[in-house]
CSV table of C-alpha atoms and ligand atoms in Angstrom, one decimal:
chain,number,residue,atom,x,y,z
A,3,MET,CA,133.4,-39.7,-65.8
A,4,LEU,CA,137.1,-40.2,-65.1
A,5,ARG,CA,137.9,-42.8,-62.4
A,6,LEU,CA,141.3,-43.5,-60.7
A,7,HIS,CA,141.7,-46.8,-58.8
A,8,GLU,CA,144.8,-47.4,-56.6
A,9,ILE,CA,147.1,-45.7,-59.2
A,10,THR,CA,150.8,-46.0,-58.4
A,11,SER,CA,153.4,-44.5,-60.6
A,12,GLY,CA,156.9,-43.0,-60.4
A,13,TYR,CA,160.3,-42.8,-62.0
A,14,GLY,CA,162.9,-45.7,-62.3
A,15,SER,CA,163.2,-46.9,-58.7
A,16,THR,CA,161.5,-44.0,-57.0
A,17,GLN,CA,157.9,-44.5,-56.5
A,18,VAL,CA,155.8,-41.3,-56.3
A,19,LEU,CA,152.4,-42.3,-56.2
A,20,HIS,CA,151.3,-44.8,-53.7
A,21,GLY,CA,147.6,-45.8,-54.7
A,22,ILE,CA,145.5,-42.7,-55.4
A,23,SER,CA,141.8,-43.3,-55.9
A,24,TYR,CA,139.6,-40.7,-57.1
A,25,GLU,CA,136.6,-39.7,-59.4
A,26,VAL,CA,135.7,-36.8,-61.4
A,27,PRO,CA,132.1,-36.4,-62.4
A,28,ALA,CA,131.0,-34.9,-65.6
A,29,GLY,CA,130.1,-31.2,-65.5
A,30,GLU,CA,132.3,-30.6,-62.3
A,31,VAL,CA,135.6,-29.0,-61.5
A,32,ALA,CA,137.8,-31.1,-58.9
A,33,VAL,CA,140.6,-30.0,-57.1
A,34,LEU,CA,143.6,-31.8,-55.9
A,35,LEU,CA,145.6,-29.4,-53.7
A,36,GLY,CA,149.2,-30.0,-52.6
A,37,ARG,CA,152.4,-28.5,-52.0
A,38,ASN,CA,155.7,-28.6,-54.2
A,39,GLY,CA,156.9,-32.1,-54.9
A,40,VAL,CA,154.0,-34.2,-53.7
A,41,GLY,CA,153.3,-35.8,-57.0
A,42,LYS,CA,150.5,-33.5,-58.7
A,43,THR,CA,152.5,-33.2,-61.9
A,44,THR,CA,153.3,-36.9,-61.7
A,45,LEU,CA,149.5,-37.9,-61.3
A,46,LEU,CA,148.5,-35.9,-64.3
A,47,GLN,CA,151.2,-37.3,-66.6
A,48,THR,CA,150.3,-40.7,-65.6
A,49,ILE,CA,146.6,-39.9,-66.3
A,50,MET,CA,147.5,-38.6,-69.7
A,51,GLY,CA,149.8,-41.6,-70.4
A,52,GLN,CA,153.1,-39.6,-70.5
A,53,LEU,CA,154.3,-41.8,-67.5
A,54,PRO,CA,153.4,-45.4,-67.3
A,55,LEU,CA,150.9,-46.5,-64.9
A,56,ARG,CA,152.4,-49.1,-62.7
A,57,GLN,CA,149.5,-50.5,-60.8
A,58,GLY,CA,145.8,-49.7,-60.4
A,59,THR,CA,143.1,-49.0,-63.2
A,60,LEU,CA,142.2,-45.7,-64.9
A,61,THR,CA,138.7,-45.5,-66.6
A,62,LEU,CA,137.1,-43.0,-68.7
A,63,GLY,CA,133.3,-43.5,-69.0
A,64,GLU,CA,133.4,-47.5,-69.0
A,65,GLN,CA,136.5,-47.9,-70.9
A,66,ASP,CA,139.6,-49.1,-69.2
A,67,ILE,CA,142.4,-46.5,-70.7
A,68,GLY,CA,145.2,-46.9,-68.4
A,69,ARG,CA,147.6,-48.9,-70.8
A,70,LEU,CA,146.7,-47.0,-73.8
A,71,PRO,CA,149.1,-44.6,-75.4
A,72,THR,CA,148.8,-40.8,-75.0
A,73,HIS,CA,147.5,-40.1,-78.4
A,74,GLU,CA,144.6,-42.7,-77.9
A,75,ARG,CA,143.8,-41.1,-74.6
A,76,ALA,CA,143.7,-37.7,-76.3
A,77,ARG,CA,141.6,-39.2,-79.1
A,78,LEU,CA,139.2,-40.7,-76.8
A,79,GLY,CA,138.7,-37.2,-75.0
A,80,LEU,CA,141.5,-36.4,-72.4
A,81,ALA,CA,142.9,-33.0,-72.8
A,82,TYR,CA,146.0,-31.8,-71.0
A,83,VAL,CA,147.1,-28.2,-69.9
A,84,PRO,CA,150.7,-28.9,-68.6
A,85,GLN,CA,152.2,-26.6,-66.0
A,86,GLY,CA,153.8,-23.5,-67.5
A,87,ARG,CA,151.3,-23.6,-70.2
A,88,GLU,CA,152.6,-24.6,-73.7
A,89,ILE,CA,151.5,-22.3,-76.3
A,90,PHE,CA,153.2,-21.1,-79.5
A,91,PRO,CA,154.7,-17.8,-78.8
A,92,GLY,CA,155.5,-17.1,-82.4
A,93,LEU,CA,152.0,-17.9,-83.8
A,94,SER,CA,149.2,-15.8,-83.4
A,95,VAL,CA,146.2,-16.6,-81.2
A,96,LEU,CA,144.1,-17.7,-84.1
A,97,GLN,CA,147.0,-19.9,-85.4
A,98,ASN,CA,147.5,-21.3,-81.9
A,99,LEU,CA,143.9,-22.4,-81.8
A,100,ARG,CA,143.8,-23.8,-85.4
A,101,VAL,CA,147.1,-26.0,-84.9
A,102,ALA,CA,145.1,-27.7,-82.0
A,103,VAL,CA,142.5,-29.1,-84.3
A,104,LEU,CA,144.4,-29.3,-87.8
A,105,GLY,CA,142.3,-32.4,-88.6
A,106,THR,CA,138.9,-30.7,-88.5
A,107,LYS,CA,137.1,-29.4,-91.8
A,108,ARG,CA,136.6,-25.9,-92.2
A,109,ARG,CA,133.1,-25.5,-91.3
A,110,GLU,CA,133.4,-27.6,-88.0
A,111,TRP,CA,136.5,-25.5,-87.2
A,112,ARG,CA,134.5,-22.2,-87.7
A,113,GLN,CA,131.7,-23.8,-85.3
A,114,ARG,CA,134.4,-24.7,-82.5
A,115,LEU,CA,136.1,-21.2,-82.9
A,116,ASP,CA,132.9,-19.3,-82.7
A,117,ARG,CA,132.0,-21.3,-79.3
A,118,ILE,CA,135.5,-20.7,-78.0
A,119,LEU,CA,135.3,-17.1,-78.6
A,120,ALA,CA,132.0,-16.8,-77.0
A,121,ASP,CA,133.3,-18.5,-73.9
A,122,PHE,CA,136.5,-16.6,-73.9
A,123,PRO,CA,135.8,-13.1,-75.4
A,124,LEU,CA,139.2,-11.8,-74.3
A,125,LEU,CA,140.6,-13.9,-77.1
A,126,ALA,CA,138.3,-12.4,-79.6
A,127,ASP,CA,140.1,-9.1,-79.5
A,128,LYS,CA,143.5,-10.6,-79.9
A,129,LEU,CA,143.2,-13.3,-82.7
A,130,ASN,CA,145.9,-11.5,-84.7
A,131,ASP,CA,148.2,-10.9,-81.9
A,132,SER,CA,151.3,-13.3,-81.3
A,133,GLY,CA,151.2,-15.8,-78.5
A,134,ARG,CA,154.2,-14.0,-76.9
A,135,SER,CA,152.6,-10.8,-76.8
A,136,LEU,CA,150.0,-11.9,-74.4
A,137,SER,CA,150.2,-11.4,-70.6
A,138,GLY,CA,150.7,-14.6,-68.5
A,139,GLY,CA,147.0,-14.9,-67.7
A,140,GLN,CA,146.1,-14.4,-71.3
A,141,GLN,CA,148.6,-17.2,-72.4
A,142,GLN,CA,146.8,-19.4,-69.9
A,143,VAL,CA,143.6,-18.6,-71.1
A,144,LEU,CA,144.6,-19.4,-74.5
A,145,ALA,CA,146.3,-22.6,-73.3
A,146,ILE,CA,142.9,-23.7,-72.0
A,147,ALA,CA,141.0,-22.7,-74.9
A,148,ARG,CA,143.5,-24.9,-77.3
A,149,ALA,CA,142.4,-27.8,-74.9
A,150,LEU,CA,138.7,-26.9,-75.2
A,151,ILE,CA,138.7,-26.7,-78.9
A,152,THR,CA,139.6,-30.4,-79.2
A,153,GLU,CA,136.0,-30.9,-77.4
A,154,PRO,CA,137.3,-33.2,-74.7
A,155,ARG,CA,135.3,-35.0,-72.3
A,156,VAL,CA,138.1,-34.5,-69.5
A,157,LEU,CA,140.4,-31.5,-69.0
A,158,LEU,CA,143.3,-31.7,-66.8
A,159,LEU,CA,145.1,-28.7,-65.7
A,160,ASP,CA,148.4,-28.5,-63.9
A,161,GLU,CA,148.7,-25.2,-61.5
A,162,PRO,CA,146.7,-23.0,-64.0
A,163,SER,CA,147.1,-20.0,-61.5
A,164,GLU,CA,151.0,-20.2,-61.4
A,165,GLY,CA,152.7,-17.0,-62.0
A,166,ILE,CA,149.5,-15.2,-62.9
A,167,GLN,CA,148.0,-12.0,-61.5
A,168,PRO,CA,145.3,-12.5,-58.9
A,169,SER,CA,142.7,-10.6,-60.9
A,170,ILE,CA,143.0,-13.0,-63.8
A,171,VAL,CA,143.3,-16.1,-61.2
A,172,VAL,CA,139.7,-15.6,-60.2
A,173,GLU,CA,138.6,-14.9,-63.8
A,174,ILE,CA,140.2,-18.3,-65.1
A,175,ALA,CA,138.6,-20.0,-62.0
A,176,GLU,CA,135.2,-19.0,-62.8
A,177,LEU,CA,135.5,-19.7,-66.5
A,178,LEU,CA,136.3,-23.1,-65.8
A,179,VAL,CA,133.6,-23.9,-63.7
A,180,SER,CA,131.0,-22.5,-66.1
A,181,VAL,CA,132.5,-24.2,-69.1
A,182,ALA,CA,132.7,-27.6,-67.2
A,183,GLY,CA,128.9,-27.1,-66.4
A,184,GLU,CA,127.8,-26.0,-70.0
A,185,ARG,CA,129.9,-28.6,-71.9
A,186,GLY,CA,129.7,-31.2,-69.3
A,187,ILE,CA,133.2,-31.9,-69.1
A,188,ALA,CA,135.1,-33.6,-66.1
A,189,VAL,CA,137.8,-31.1,-65.1
A,190,LEU,CA,140.6,-32.1,-62.9
A,191,VAL,CA,142.9,-29.3,-61.5
A,192,ALA,CA,146.1,-29.8,-59.4
A,193,GLU,CA,146.6,-26.5,-57.5
A,194,GLN,CA,148.5,-24.9,-54.5
A,195,ASN,CA,146.8,-21.6,-54.9
A,196,LEU,CA,143.8,-21.1,-52.3
A,197,ASP,CA,142.5,-18.1,-54.0
A,198,PHE,CA,142.1,-20.0,-57.0
A,199,VAL,CA,140.5,-23.0,-55.3
A,200,ALA,CA,138.0,-20.8,-53.3
A,201,HIS,CA,136.5,-19.6,-56.5
A,202,VAL,CA,136.2,-23.2,-58.0
A,203,THR,CA,134.9,-25.7,-55.3
A,204,PRO,CA,133.6,-25.8,-51.7
A,205,SER,CA,136.1,-28.8,-50.9
A,206,VAL,CA,139.3,-30.1,-52.0
A,207,ASN,CA,141.2,-33.2,-51.6
A,208,VAL,CA,144.7,-32.9,-50.3
A,209,ILE,CA,147.8,-34.7,-51.8
A,210,ASP,CA,151.0,-35.3,-49.8
A,211,LYS,CA,153.9,-37.4,-50.7
A,212,GLY,CA,151.8,-39.2,-53.2
A,213,ARG,CA,148.8,-40.2,-51.2
A,214,LEU,CA,145.2,-38.4,-50.7
A,215,VAL,CA,145.3,-37.7,-47.3
A,216,ALA,CA,142.3,-35.6,-46.7
A,217,GLN,CA,139.1,-33.9,-47.8
A,218,VAL,CA,139.0,-30.4,-46.6
A,219,PRO,CA,136.3,-27.6,-46.9
A,220,VAL,CA,138.1,-24.6,-48.4
A,221,GLU,CA,136.4,-22.4,-46.0
A,222,GLU,CA,138.2,-24.1,-43.3
A,223,LEU,CA,141.7,-24.1,-44.8
A,224,LEU,CA,141.3,-20.3,-45.5
A,225,ASN,CA,140.4,-19.6,-42.0
A,226,THR,CA,143.0,-22.1,-40.5
A,227,ALA,CA,146.8,-21.1,-40.6
A,228,GLU,CA,147.6,-24.4,-39.2
A,229,LEU,CA,145.9,-26.4,-42.0
A,230,GLN,CA,147.6,-24.3,-44.6
A,231,HIS,CA,151.1,-25.0,-42.9
A,232,LYS,CA,150.3,-28.7,-42.9
A,233,TYR,CA,148.9,-29.1,-46.0
A,234,LEU,CA,150.5,-26.5,-48.2
A,235,GLY,CA,153.7,-25.6,-46.3
A,236,VAL,CA,152.9,-21.7,-46.1
B,307,LIG,N1,161.7,-36.6,-64.3
B,307,LIG,C1,161.8,-37.1,-62.8
B,307,LIG,N2,162.7,-37.9,-62.5
B,307,LIG,C2,162.8,-38.4,-61.1
B,307,LIG,N3,162.0,-37.8,-60.0
B,307,LIG,C3,161.3,-36.9,-60.4
B,307,LIG,C4,161.0,-36.5,-61.8
B,307,LIG,N4,160.0,-35.5,-61.8
B,307,LIG,C5,159.6,-35.5,-60.6
B,307,LIG,N5,160.1,-36.2,-59.7
B,307,LIG,C6,160.1,-36.4,-58.3
B,307,LIG,O1,158.9,-36.8,-58.1
B,307,LIG,C7,158.1,-36.1,-56.9
B,307,LIG,C8,157.0,-35.6,-57.3
B,307,LIG,O2,157.1,-34.5,-58.3
B,307,LIG,P1,156.0,-33.7,-59.1
B,307,LIG,O3,156.7,-33.0,-60.2
B,307,LIG,O4,154.8,-34.9,-59.5
B,307,LIG,O5,155.4,-32.8,-57.8
B,307,LIG,P2,154.4,-31.7,-57.8
B,307,LIG,O6,153.3,-31.9,-57.1
B,307,LIG,O7,153.9,-31.4,-59.3
B,307,LIG,O8,155.4,-30.3,-57.5
B,307,LIG,P3,155.4,-28.8,-58.1
B,307,LIG,O9,154.2,-28.2,-57.3
B,307,LIG,O10,156.6,-28.2,-57.7
B,307,LIG,O11,154.9,-28.8,-59.4
B,307,LIG,C9,159.1,-35.1,-56.5
B,307,LIG,O12,159.9,-35.8,-55.4
B,307,LIG,C10,160.2,-35.0,-57.5
B,307,LIG,O13,161.6,-34.7,-57.2
B,308,LIG,MG1,153.9,-29.9,-60.6
């Protein structure tokens, strides 16, 4: 569904990504694992078009999207939940969802809302609560729901487990797997939390200094302190 071929990107004279090739199939959750500063956010922003792609190609289905502006990529089906989850704290949960799809007609909006609330029942109980009154984990769920209500083909998530209680980390991981499967969405997650990763996928690709350096079974990572040190610096 989403294909990266020899992607390079960076800031000014600093090149951060050095030729990343990767593919995320529809219906699956793929994880790129990497410690702080290795280029995870840079990669997701490059896929989204918030940073220019310097070299390489980026394809969505059959379409080359690597030089399109961000809003065009969004229109074609890319959705992005940035690091630190951006929701509107002063708006209610319902308003947060509505503003994500302002252009849709009332009937379509109701259908999409019903579908989202079926997938995320915890939001159904909080529709009138303000964004800021939610816990960190609930805000992350809202941020994911806001992305999904646009009915994307590809969902990009930047460290969804950051700063969230362990119990809801697992819940979010399991939700993503079921939503990806049910809706046939290609989900790409950048993470460094092994607990999250263990509930999402049996195997991860490791990113280090702007390169994909290894594909490792999660089981092996969980059981091997040296590997955790090598790839995550913990
Ligand atoms: N706006 C910027 N200008 C210049 N350099 C930047 C900028 N943003 C990030 N960098 C550098 O690019 C490299 C990759 O950063 P990036 O934010 O992509 O890493 P990351 O893997 O997302 O890290 P983290 O886990 O801390 O979020 C780092 O060396 C960082 O210092
Ligand atoms: Mg980052």
